[in-house]
Amino acid sequence: MMRRVLIVGTGLIGGSVGLALRAAGFEGEIAGTGPTEETLTIARNRGAIDSWHTTSAADSTAAGCDAIVLAGPVLSILDWMQRLAPVLGEHQLVTDVGSTKVQIAALAAKLYNQPGRARFLPGHPMAGKEAGGAALAEAGLFRNAMWLFTPSAAAQPSALEAEWRAWVAKFGARTMDLDAARHDELCAWVSHLPQMLSTALAALLEESFGGDAKSRAEIAAIGGRALGEMTRLGASPYSMWRDIALSNTEPIAQTLNALEQRLAHVRENLRTPQLKEEFRLANQFRKRRDG
Amino acid sequence: MMRRVLIVGTGLIGGSVGLALRAAGFEGEIAGTGPTEETLTIARNRGAIDSWHTTSAADSTAAGCDAIVLAGPVLSILDWMQRLAPVLGEHQLVTDVGSTKVQIAALAAKLYNQPGRARFLPGHPMAGKEAGGAALAEAGLFRNAMWLFTPSAAAQPSALEAEWRAWVAKFGARTMDLDAARHDELCAWVSHLPQMLSTALAALLEESFGGDAKSRAEIAAIGGRALGEMTRLGASPYSMWRDIALSNTEPIAQTLNALEQRLAHVRENLRTPQLKEEFRLANQFRKRRDG
């Protein structure tokens, strides 16, 4: 049974996990660790964690916990996986909330999920805000969100894993199990491509019109909902996307390449019946989605 | 003074013009004409027009009106401009609500705005819905919307033109005067490119995942707000965009080409510091916009 939990990285997602655990009735202890004291203090003051521990004390803190939740960017999750594997045992569960799963699942197969080692359940709550930080954490962040898991087919589910999944369900999240490679491919399509696209469009507009006050005023006056929506994700900070681009490069590049070709197809057919076919396909996609 | 108005094409925009005129206190007569009796009947039943006239009777109806508002797709506006020019005189005003302005402004210079000919004021209310039709028309459609005008510098403003601009202001719209070529270039960036992009992305997703029930279910389960926003315009019907693509081909092609190159740049720099610069530019664009 899960009595003591350590959250590593108590920003938006990690902090929200702590708050969601409490809101769902978890009565055990929630410890927190992470690189910045300020974030940990905010998380504790908001009730997301009960106590905080410097990262230098994290090994012994983790050793005394039943479950360890690795939050933060993917590369830091990989670092923590390396660091904690030797100090944990097979009665413990490690899970994570990283946005890409292939590298994490591969490292889990190597360092966890083996005799004498802790269990590792790769997870990915598809929730967030345009900005991060413990101050924005909330218990309801995962309500109606999709929380994906990419367990190894070889790893036998443990009782702690089942309990963690039950807590996630109590957070109000829907869940789905996926192969890690399929996860990263699908997330490239539904999340990473939209982000890169919105960033590229906003950057292009900034470079084309940002340098001249009259042009800026014209774009501001004329641009409506369409432009606003298509560039909204352009406000996302690089810090939230660097590790995703680094850990899912090939799938993202493939979706970008496919879209480049598709835009060229539209461009070459602005005056042909092929444009009608393009609208028909797009209409069909939206009809499925809306209806 | 404007006492009798003819609206040609009483769909979403034309119908909303009639309703907005009434709501703004216009007490004269509003006549309507258009290709389909059903649309005209809906517009009359909703109070957007007082009477409707078959297109075969449109010449004499137009001859008896002070102002004629050409609604509907750009190519049909161009047709009506050709047809009505010979039957109208210089005491009359023709204006339009077409989405592109270069071809309309060129034809206006040729057939209108000359001694003995009616005045023509090209206009473009940037308002709409994802679907068209008189049933969706509403008096408040133009409230807070931008209503662009692209008058010829050579054409002297008439009293009727000033009155029409005053009605548009009473509709609650903001207005701005622009050169027609600049209008079409800017609208390619803020409206046509977002549409083509959203259509291309939705069509690409439909072709990549639509054929297989399991893939469709995965995309539906995982795709969240980002995907929803970036593909929302994919629901727009081809019928609303055909004439825009035909009458603004070169500016749209240029923006598409620029975006293709920008996406390639992002793709080639997913692992380099150039990606950080791209996010910085995008952040700056959104910061200007949001505040």
Coordinates of C-alpha atoms in Angstrom, one line a residue:
Chain A
M1 CA 0.0 0.0 0.0
M2 CA 1.1 3.5 -0.8
R3 CA 1.8 5.4 2.3
R4 CA 4.7 7.7 1.4
V5 CA 5.1 9.4 -1.9
L6 CA 8.0 11.5 -3.3
I7 CA 7.3 14.0 -6.0
V8 CA 10.5 15.0 -7.9
G9 CA 10.0 18.4 -9.5
T10 CA 7.1 20.2 -7.9
G11 CA 6.2 22.6 -10.8
L12 CA 2.8 22.8 -12.5
I13 CA 2.4 19.0 -13.1
G14 CA 4.2 17.7 -10.1
G15 CA 2.5 20.2 -7.8
S16 CA -0.9 19.4 -9.3
V17 CA -0.2 15.7 -8.7
G18 CA 0.3 16.5 -5.0
L19 CA -2.8 18.6 -4.8
A20 CA -4.8 16.0 -6.7
L21 CA -3.7 13.2 -4.4
R22 CA -4.9 15.2 -1.4
A23 CA -8.1 16.1 -3.0
A24 CA -8.7 12.5 -3.8
G25 CA -8.3 11.5 -0.2
F26 CA -4.7 10.4 0.0
E27 CA -3.8 10.4 3.7
G28 CA -0.1 9.4 3.6
E29 CA 2.9 11.7 3.4
I30 CA 3.8 13.6 0.3
A31 CA 7.5 14.6 0.2
G32 CA 8.9 16.8 -2.5
T33 CA 12.3 17.5 -4.0
G34 CA 13.7 19.5 -6.9
P35 CA 16.4 21.9 -7.9
T36 CA 14.9 25.2 -6.7
E37 CA 14.0 26.0 -3.1
E38 CA 11.5 28.6 -4.2
T39 CA 9.4 26.2 -6.2
L40 CA 9.5 23.7 -3.3
T41 CA 8.4 26.3 -0.8
I42 CA 5.5 27.4 -3.0
A43 CA 4.5 23.8 -3.4
R44 CA 4.6 23.3 0.3
N45 CA 2.7 26.5 1.1
R46 CA 0.0 25.5 -1.3
G47 CA -0.4 22.1 0.3
A48 CA 1.0 20.1 -2.7
I49 CA 3.7 18.5 -0.5
D50 CA 4.1 18.1 3.2
S51 CA 7.9 18.4 3.3
W52 CA 10.7 19.3 1.0
H53 CA 14.2 17.9 0.7
T54 CA 17.2 19.2 -1.1
T55 CA 18.3 17.2 -4.1
S56 CA 21.4 16.1 -2.3
A57 CA 19.2 14.4 0.3
A58 CA 16.9 12.9 -2.4
D59 CA 18.5 9.4 -2.5
S60 CA 17.7 8.7 1.1
T61 CA 14.2 10.3 0.9
A62 CA 13.4 8.2 -2.2
A63 CA 14.6 5.1 -0.4
G64 CA 12.0 5.7 2.2
C65 CA 9.0 6.1 -0.1
D66 CA 6.6 3.6 -1.6
A67 CA 6.1 5.6 -4.8
I68 CA 8.3 8.1 -6.6
V69 CA 6.7 10.4 -9.2
L70 CA 9.2 11.9 -11.6
A71 CA 7.9 15.2 -13.0
G72 CA 9.7 17.9 -15.0
P73 CA 11.2 17.8 -18.5
V74 CA 12.0 14.5 -20.1
L75 CA 15.8 14.8 -19.9
S76 CA 15.7 15.5 -16.2
I77 CA 13.4 12.5 -15.7
L78 CA 16.0 10.4 -17.5
D79 CA 18.7 11.8 -15.2
W80 CA 16.6 10.9 -12.1
M81 CA 15.9 7.4 -13.4
Q82 CA 19.7 6.8 -13.6
R83 CA 20.3 8.3 -10.2
L84 CA 17.5 6.6 -8.3
A85 CA 17.7 3.1 -9.8
P86 CA 20.6 1.9 -7.6
V87 CA 19.0 3.1 -4.3
L88 CA 15.5 1.6 -4.9
G89 CA 14.2 -1.9 -4.5
E90 CA 11.6 -4.1 -6.0
H91 CA 8.9 -3.2 -3.4
Q92 CA 8.9 0.4 -4.8
L93 CA 7.2 2.0 -7.7
V94 CA 8.6 4.8 -9.9
T95 CA 6.3 6.5 -12.4
D96 CA 6.7 9.7 -14.4
V97 CA 4.7 12.4 -16.2
G98 CA 7.1 13.0 -19.1
S99 CA 5.8 14.1 -22.5
T100 CA 7.6 11.6 -24.6
K101 CA 8.0 7.9 -23.8
V102 CA 10.4 6.0 -26.0
Q103 CA 13.6 7.0 -24.3
I104 CA 12.0 6.7 -20.8
A105 CA 10.5 3.2 -21.6
A106 CA 13.9 2.0 -22.9
L107 CA 15.7 3.2 -19.8
A108 CA 13.0 1.7 -17.6
A109 CA 13.6 -1.7 -19.3
K110 CA 17.3 -1.4 -18.7
L111 CA 17.4 -0.1 -15.1
Y112 CA 14.0 -1.1 -13.7
N113 CA 11.4 -3.8 -14.0
Q114 CA 14.0 -6.6 -13.3
P115 CA 14.5 -8.8 -10.3
G116 CA 15.6 -6.8 -7.3
R117 CA 14.9 -3.5 -9.1
A118 CA 12.0 -1.1 -8.6
R119 CA 9.0 -1.2 -10.9
F120 CA 8.7 1.6 -13.4
L121 CA 5.4 2.6 -15.0
P122 CA 5.8 5.3 -17.7
G123 CA 3.0 7.8 -17.7
H124 CA 1.9 11.0 -19.5
P125 CA -0.9 13.1 -18.3
M126 CA -2.0 15.3 -21.3
A127 CA -2.7 18.4 -19.2
G128 CA -1.0 21.7 -18.8
K129 CA -1.2 25.4 -19.2
E130 CA 0.6 27.9 -21.3
A131 CA 3.0 28.7 -18.4
G132 CA 4.4 26.4 -15.8
G133 CA 5.2 26.7 -12.1
A134 CA 4.0 25.5 -8.7
A135 CA 1.9 28.7 -8.3
L136 CA -0.4 27.5 -11.1
A137 CA -0.8 24.0 -9.9
E138 CA -4.3 22.8 -9.1
A139 CA -6.0 19.7 -7.9
G140 CA -8.4 19.7 -10.9
L141 CA -5.8 19.9 -13.6
F142 CA -6.2 16.3 -14.6
R143 CA -10.0 16.2 -14.6
N144 CA -11.3 14.9 -17.9
A145 CA -7.7 14.9 -19.2
M146 CA -6.2 11.8 -20.9
W147 CA -3.4 10.1 -18.8
L148 CA -1.5 7.8 -21.0
F149 CA 0.6 4.8 -19.8
T150 CA 3.2 3.0 -21.8
P151 CA 3.9 -0.1 -19.7
S152 CA 6.3 -2.7 -20.9
A153 CA 4.5 -5.8 -22.1
A154 CA 7.2 -7.8 -20.2
A155 CA 6.7 -6.1 -16.9
Q156 CA 4.1 -7.8 -14.5
P157 CA 1.8 -5.2 -13.0
S158 CA 2.5 -4.8 -9.3
A159 CA -0.1 -4.0 -6.5
L160 CA 1.5 -0.5 -6.2
E161 CA 1.1 0.1 -10.0
A162 CA -2.6 -0.9 -9.7
E163 CA -2.9 1.5 -6.8
W164 CA -1.3 4.4 -8.7
R165 CA -3.6 3.8 -11.6
A166 CA -6.6 3.9 -9.2
W167 CA -5.4 7.3 -7.8
V168 CA -5.1 8.6 -11.4
A169 CA -8.6 7.6 -12.0
K170 CA -9.7 9.4 -8.8
F171 CA -8.0 12.5 -10.2
G172 CA -10.8 12.4 -12.8
A173 CA -8.5 11.5 -15.7
R174 CA -9.3 9.0 -18.4
T175 CA -6.5 6.5 -19.1
M176 CA -5.3 4.5 -22.0
D177 CA -2.4 2.1 -22.4
L178 CA -0.2 2.4 -25.5
D179 CA 3.0 1.1 -26.9
A180 CA 5.7 3.7 -26.3
A181 CA 6.7 4.2 -29.9
R182 CA 3.0 4.5 -30.9
H183 CA 2.6 7.1 -28.1
D184 CA 5.4 9.2 -29.4
E185 CA 4.2 9.0 -32.9
L186 CA 0.6 9.9 -32.0
C187 CA 1.7 12.8 -29.7
A188 CA 3.9 14.1 -32.5
W189 CA 0.7 14.4 -34.6
V190 CA -1.8 15.7 -32.1
S191 CA 0.5 17.8 -29.9
H192 CA 4.0 18.4 -31.1
L193 CA 3.1 19.2 -34.7
P194 CA 0.4 21.8 -33.7
Q195 CA 3.0 23.4 -31.3
M196 CA 5.8 23.6 -33.9
L197 CA 3.3 24.8 -36.5
S198 CA 1.9 27.6 -34.3
T199 CA 5.4 28.6 -33.3
A200 CA 6.6 28.7 -36.9
L201 CA 3.5 30.7 -38.0
A202 CA 3.8 33.3 -35.2
A203 CA 7.6 33.6 -35.8
L204 CA 7.0 34.1 -39.5
L205 CA 4.5 36.8 -38.8
E206 CA 6.8 38.5 -36.3
E207 CA 9.6 38.5 -38.8
S208 CA 7.4 39.7 -41.7
F209 CA 5.5 42.4 -39.9
G210 CA 7.0 42.9 -36.4
G211 CA 9.8 45.4 -37.5
D212 CA 7.4 48.1 -38.8
A213 CA 5.0 49.9 -36.6
K214 CA 2.4 50.5 -39.4
S215 CA 2.4 46.8 -40.4
R216 CA 2.1 45.8 -36.8
A217 CA -0.9 48.0 -36.3
E218 CA -2.5 46.7 -39.5
I219 CA -2.0 43.0 -38.5
A220 CA -3.4 43.8 -35.0
A221 CA -6.4 45.6 -36.4
I222 CA -7.3 43.0 -39.0
G223 CA -6.3 39.7 -37.4
G224 CA -9.2 38.0 -35.8
R225 CA -10.2 34.7 -34.2
A226 CA -8.6 32.6 -37.0
L227 CA -5.1 34.2 -36.5
G228 CA -5.5 34.2 -32.8
E229 CA -6.2 30.5 -32.6
M230 CA -3.6 29.4 -35.0
T231 CA -0.9 31.4 -33.2
R232 CA -2.0 30.9 -29.5
L233 CA 0.4 28.1 -28.9
G234 CA 3.2 30.4 -30.1
A235 CA 3.1 31.8 -26.5
S236 CA 4.5 28.5 -25.2
P237 CA 8.0 28.9 -23.7
Y238 CA 10.9 27.1 -25.3
S239 CA 11.8 25.7 -21.9
M240 CA 8.7 23.5 -22.0
W241 CA 9.5 22.2 -25.5
R242 CA 13.2 21.8 -25.7
D243 CA 13.3 18.3 -24.3
I244 CA 10.3 17.2 -26.4
A245 CA 12.1 18.3 -29.5
L246 CA 15.3 16.5 -28.4
S247 CA 13.6 13.3 -27.3
N248 CA 11.1 12.9 -30.2
T249 CA 13.0 14.5 -33.0
E250 CA 12.4 11.9 -35.7
P251 CA 8.5 11.6 -35.3
I252 CA 8.2 15.4 -35.1
A253 CA 10.4 15.8 -38.2
Q254 CA 8.2 13.3 -40.1
T255 CA 5.0 15.1 -39.3
L256 CA 6.5 18.5 -40.2
N257 CA 7.7 17.1 -43.5
A258 CA 4.3 15.6 -44.3
L259 CA 2.7 19.0 -43.6
E260 CA 5.2 20.8 -45.7
Q261 CA 4.3 18.6 -48.6
R262 CA 0.6 19.0 -47.9
L263 CA 0.9 22.8 -47.9
A264 CA 2.8 22.6 -51.2
H265 CA -0.1 20.5 -52.6
V266 CA -2.6 23.1 -51.5
R267 CA -0.5 25.9 -53.0
E268 CA -0.2 24.2 -56.3
N269 CA -3.9 23.5 -56.4
L270 CA -5.5 26.8 -55.4
R271 CA -7.1 27.0 -58.8
T272 CA -7.9 23.3 -59.4
P273 CA -10.6 20.9 -58.2
Q274 CA -8.0 19.3 -55.9
L275 CA -8.6 22.1 -53.5
K276 CA -12.2 21.0 -53.2
E277 CA -11.1 17.4 -52.4
E278 CA -8.8 18.9 -49.7
F279 CA -11.7 20.7 -48.1
R280 CA -13.8 17.5 -48.3
L281 CA -11.2 15.5 -46.4
A282 CA -10.8 18.3 -43.8
N283 CA -14.6 18.6 -43.4
Q284 CA -14.7 14.8 -42.8
F285 CA -12.0 15.0 -40.1
R286 CA -13.9 17.7 -38.3
K287 CA -17.3 15.9 -38.7
R288 CA -15.8 12.8 -37.0
R289 CA -14.4 15.0 -34.2
D290 CA -17.4 17.2 -33.6
G291 CA -20.1 14.6 -34.1
Chain B
M1 CA -30.2 60.3 -48.6
M2 CA -30.5 56.6 -48.5
R3 CA -34.2 55.6 -48.6
R4 CA -34.2 52.4 -50.6
V5 CA -31.6 49.7 -50.4
L6 CA -31.2 46.5 -52.5
I7 CA -29.3 43.6 -51.0
V8 CA -28.0 41.2 -53.7
G9 CA -27.5 37.8 -52.0
T10 CA -29.3 37.5 -48.7
G11 CA -27.2 34.7 -47.1
L12 CA -25.3 35.1 -43.8
I13 CA -23.6 38.4 -44.6
G14 CA -26.3 40.0 -46.8
G15 CA -29.0 38.9 -44.4
S16 CA -27.1 40.3 -41.4
V17 CA -26.6 43.6 -43.3
G18 CA -30.4 43.9 -43.6
L19 CA -31.0 43.0 -39.9
A20 CA -28.2 45.4 -38.8
L21 CA -29.7 48.2 -40.8
R22 CA -33.0 47.7 -39.1
A23 CA -31.5 47.4 -35.7
A24 CA -29.6 50.6 -36.3
G25 CA -32.8 52.5 -37.1
F26 CA -32.9 52.5 -40.8
E27 CA -36.5 53.3 -41.7
G28 CA -36.4 53.0 -45.5
E29 CA -37.2 50.0 -47.7
I30 CA -34.9 47.0 -47.9
A31 CA -35.3 44.9 -51.0
G32 CA -33.6 41.6 -51.7
T33 CA -32.6 39.6 -54.6
G34 CA -30.6 36.4 -55.2
P35 CA -30.5 33.1 -57.0
T36 CA -32.6 31.0 -54.6
E37 CA -36.2 31.7 -53.6
E38 CA -35.7 29.7 -50.4
T39 CA -32.9 31.9 -49.1
L40 CA -34.9 35.1 -50.0
T41 CA -38.0 33.7 -48.2
I42 CA -36.0 33.0 -45.1
A43 CA -34.4 36.5 -45.2
R44 CA -37.8 38.1 -45.5
N45 CA -39.4 35.9 -42.8
R46 CA -36.5 36.9 -40.5
G47 CA -37.0 40.6 -41.2
A48 CA -33.7 41.1 -43.0
I49 CA -35.5 42.3 -46.2
D50 CA -39.0 43.7 -46.8
S51 CA -39.5 42.3 -50.3
W52 CA -37.8 40.0 -52.6
H53 CA -37.4 40.1 -56.3
T54 CA -36.3 37.4 -58.8
T55 CA -32.9 38.0 -60.4
S56 CA -34.6 38.5 -63.7
A57 CA -36.3 41.6 -62.2
A58 CA -33.1 42.8 -60.5
D59 CA -32.1 45.4 -63.0
S60 CA -35.3 47.5 -62.6
T61 CA -35.3 46.9 -58.8
A62 CA -31.7 48.1 -58.6
A63 CA -32.5 51.1 -60.8
G64 CA -35.0 52.2 -58.2
C65 CA -32.7 52.0 -55.2
D66 CA -30.3 54.6 -53.7
A67 CA -27.8 51.9 -52.5
I68 CA -27.1 48.4 -53.7
V69 CA -25.1 46.0 -51.5
L70 CA -23.5 43.2 -53.3
A71 CA -23.1 40.2 -51.0
G72 CA -22.1 36.6 -51.9
P73 CA -18.9 35.1 -53.2
V74 CA -16.4 37.4 -55.0
L75 CA -17.0 36.0 -58.5
S76 CA -20.7 36.6 -58.2
I77 CA -20.1 40.1 -57.0
L78 CA -17.9 40.7 -60.1
D79 CA -20.8 39.3 -62.3
W80 CA -23.3 41.6 -60.6
M81 CA -21.0 44.6 -61.0
Q82 CA -20.8 43.9 -64.8
R83 CA -24.6 43.5 -65.0
L84 CA -25.7 46.5 -63.0
A85 CA -23.2 49.1 -64.2
P86 CA -25.2 50.0 -67.3
V87 CA -28.5 50.4 -65.6
L88 CA -27.3 52.6 -62.7
G89 CA -26.5 56.3 -62.6
E90 CA -24.2 58.6 -60.7
H91 CA -26.7 59.4 -57.9
Q92 CA -26.5 55.8 -56.8
L93 CA -24.0 54.0 -54.6
V94 CA -22.9 50.4 -55.0
T95 CA -20.9 48.7 -52.3
D96 CA -20.0 45.1 -51.6
V97 CA -18.9 42.8 -48.8
G98 CA -16.5 40.6 -50.8
S99 CA -13.5 38.9 -49.1
T100 CA -10.9 39.9 -51.7
K101 CA -10.6 43.4 -53.2
V102 CA -8.1 43.7 -56.0
Q103 CA -10.3 42.4 -58.8
I104 CA -13.4 44.2 -57.4
A105 CA -11.5 47.5 -57.1
A106 CA -10.1 47.1 -60.7
L107 CA -13.6 46.5 -62.1
A108 CA -15.0 49.4 -60.1
A109 CA -12.4 51.8 -61.6
K110 CA -13.4 50.5 -65.1
L111 CA -17.2 50.4 -64.8
Y112 CA -18.0 52.8 -61.9
N113 CA -16.7 56.0 -60.3
Q114 CA -16.7 57.8 -63.6
P115 CA -18.9 60.7 -64.9
G116 CA -22.4 59.4 -65.4
R117 CA -21.7 56.1 -63.6
A118 CA -22.7 55.0 -60.1
R119 CA -20.2 55.3 -57.3
F120 CA -18.6 52.1 -56.0
L121 CA -17.2 51.7 -52.6
P122 CA -15.4 48.3 -52.1
G123 CA -16.0 46.9 -48.6
H124 CA -15.1 43.9 -46.6
P125 CA -16.7 43.1 -43.2
M126 CA -14.4 40.6 -41.4
A127 CA -17.2 38.7 -39.8
G128 CA -18.7 35.3 -40.4
K129 CA -19.5 31.9 -39.0
E130 CA -18.3 28.4 -39.9
A131 CA -21.5 27.9 -42.0
G132 CA -23.4 30.3 -44.1
G133 CA -27.1 30.9 -44.9
A134 CA -29.8 33.4 -44.1
A135 CA -31.0 31.4 -41.1
L136 CA -27.8 32.2 -39.3
A137 CA -27.9 35.9 -40.1
E138 CA -28.0 38.3 -37.1
A139 CA -28.1 42.0 -36.5
G140 CA -25.1 41.8 -34.2
L141 CA -22.7 40.0 -36.5
F142 CA -20.6 43.1 -37.2
R143 CA -20.4 44.3 -33.7
N144 CA -16.7 44.8 -32.8
A145 CA -15.7 43.3 -36.2
M146 CA -13.4 45.1 -38.6
W147 CA -15.1 46.4 -41.7
L148 CA -12.4 47.3 -44.3
F149 CA -12.9 49.7 -47.2
T150 CA -10.6 49.9 -50.2
P151 CA -11.8 53.1 -52.0
S152 CA -10.0 54.3 -55.1
A153 CA -7.8 57.4 -54.3
A154 CA -9.2 58.9 -57.5
A155 CA -12.9 58.6 -56.5
Q156 CA -14.3 61.6 -54.7
P157 CA -16.4 60.5 -51.7
S158 CA -20.2 61.1 -52.3
A159 CA -22.8 61.9 -49.7
L160 CA -24.3 58.4 -50.0
E161 CA -20.9 56.9 -49.4
A162 CA -20.5 58.9 -46.2
E163 CA -24.0 57.7 -45.2
W164 CA -23.1 54.1 -45.8
R165 CA -20.0 54.5 -43.7
A166 CA -22.2 56.0 -41.0
W167 CA -24.5 53.0 -41.0
V168 CA -21.6 50.6 -40.8
A169 CA -20.3 52.5 -37.8
K170 CA -23.8 52.1 -36.3
F171 CA -23.6 48.3 -36.9
G172 CA -20.9 48.5 -34.2
A173 CA -18.0 47.7 -36.6
R174 CA -14.6 49.3 -36.6
T175 CA -13.5 50.5 -40.0
M176 CA -10.2 51.1 -41.8
D177 CA -9.3 52.2 -45.3
L178 CA -6.6 50.3 -47.1
D179 CA -5.2 50.1 -50.6
A180 CA -6.8 47.1 -52.3
A181 CA -3.5 45.2 -53.0
R182 CA -2.4 45.7 -49.4
H183 CA -5.8 44.5 -48.3
D184 CA -5.5 41.2 -50.2
E185 CA -1.9 40.7 -49.1
L186 CA -2.8 41.3 -45.4
C187 CA -5.9 39.1 -45.6
A188 CA -3.8 36.3 -47.1
W189 CA -1.7 36.4 -44.0
V190 CA -4.3 36.8 -41.3
S191 CA -7.2 34.9 -42.8
H192 CA -6.5 32.9 -46.0
L193 CA -3.2 31.3 -44.8
P194 CA -4.8 30.2 -41.4
Q195 CA -7.7 28.7 -43.4
M196 CA -5.6 26.8 -45.9
L197 CA -3.3 25.6 -43.1
S198 CA -6.1 24.3 -41.0
T199 CA -7.7 22.6 -44.0
A200 CA -4.3 21.0 -45.0
L201 CA -3.7 19.8 -41.4
A202 CA -7.1 18.3 -41.0
A203 CA -7.0 16.7 -44.5
L204 CA -3.6 15.2 -43.7
L205 CA -4.8 13.8 -40.4
E206 CA -7.9 12.4 -42.2
E207 CA -5.8 10.7 -44.8
S208 CA -3.2 9.4 -42.2
F209 CA -5.7 8.1 -39.6
G210 CA -9.2 8.3 -41.0
G211 CA -9.1 4.9 -42.8
D212 CA -8.6 2.8 -39.7
A213 CA -11.1 2.6 -36.8
K214 CA -8.4 1.9 -34.1
S215 CA -6.3 4.9 -35.3
R216 CA -9.4 7.1 -35.4
A217 CA -10.2 6.2 -31.8
E218 CA -6.7 6.9 -30.7
I219 CA -6.5 10.3 -32.3
A220 CA -10.0 11.1 -30.9
A221 CA -8.9 10.0 -27.4
I222 CA -5.6 11.8 -27.3
G223 CA -6.2 14.9 -29.4
G224 CA -6.9 17.9 -27.1
R225 CA -7.4 21.6 -27.3
A226 CA -4.2 22.1 -29.4
L227 CA -5.4 19.8 -32.2
G228 CA -9.0 21.1 -31.9
E229 CA -8.0 24.7 -32.4
M230 CA -5.5 24.1 -35.2
T231 CA -8.1 22.1 -37.2
R232 CA -11.3 24.0 -36.3
L233 CA -11.3 26.0 -39.5
G234 CA -11.1 22.7 -41.4
A235 CA -14.8 22.6 -41.0
S236 CA -15.2 25.5 -43.3
P237 CA -17.0 24.6 -46.6
Y238 CA -15.2 24.8 -49.9
S239 CA -18.0 26.9 -51.3
M240 CA -17.0 29.7 -49.0
W241 CA -13.4 29.6 -50.1
R242 CA -13.3 28.7 -53.8
D243 CA -13.7 32.3 -54.9
I244 CA -11.1 33.6 -52.4
A245 CA -8.6 31.0 -53.7
L246 CA -9.4 32.0 -57.3
S247 CA -9.3 35.8 -56.8
N248 CA -6.3 36.0 -54.4
T249 CA -4.2 33.1 -55.7
E250 CA -0.7 34.7 -55.8
P251 CA -0.7 36.3 -52.3
I252 CA -2.0 33.1 -50.8
A253 CA 0.6 31.0 -52.6
Q254 CA 3.3 33.4 -51.4
T255 CA 2.2 33.0 -47.7
L256 CA 2.0 29.2 -48.1
N257 CA 5.4 29.1 -49.6
A258 CA 6.9 31.2 -46.8
L259 CA 5.3 28.9 -44.2
E260 CA 6.6 25.7 -46.0
Q261 CA 10.1 27.1 -45.8
R262 CA 9.6 28.1 -42.2
L263 CA 8.4 24.6 -41.2
A264 CA 11.4 23.1 -43.0
H265 CA 13.6 25.5 -41.0
V266 CA 12.0 24.3 -37.7
R267 CA 12.3 20.7 -38.8
E268 CA 16.0 21.1 -39.6
N269 CA 16.7 22.8 -36.3
L270 CA 14.8 20.6 -33.8
R271 CA 18.1 19.9 -32.1
T272 CA 19.8 23.2 -32.5
P273 CA 19.7 26.6 -30.7
Q274 CA 17.8 28.0 -33.7
L275 CA 14.6 26.4 -32.3
K276 CA 15.0 28.6 -29.2
E277 CA 15.2 31.7 -31.5
E278 CA 12.0 30.5 -33.3
F279 CA 10.2 30.3 -29.9
R280 CA 11.5 33.7 -28.9
L281 CA 10.1 35.3 -32.1
A282 CA 6.8 33.5 -31.7
N283 CA 6.6 34.6 -28.0
Q284 CA 7.3 38.2 -29.1
F285 CA 4.5 38.1 -31.6
R286 CA 2.0 36.8 -29.0
K287 CA 3.2 39.3 -26.4
R288 CA 2.4 42.1 -28.7
R289 CA -1.0 40.6 -29.5
D290 CA -2.0 39.8 -26.0
G291 CA -0.9 42.9 -24.4

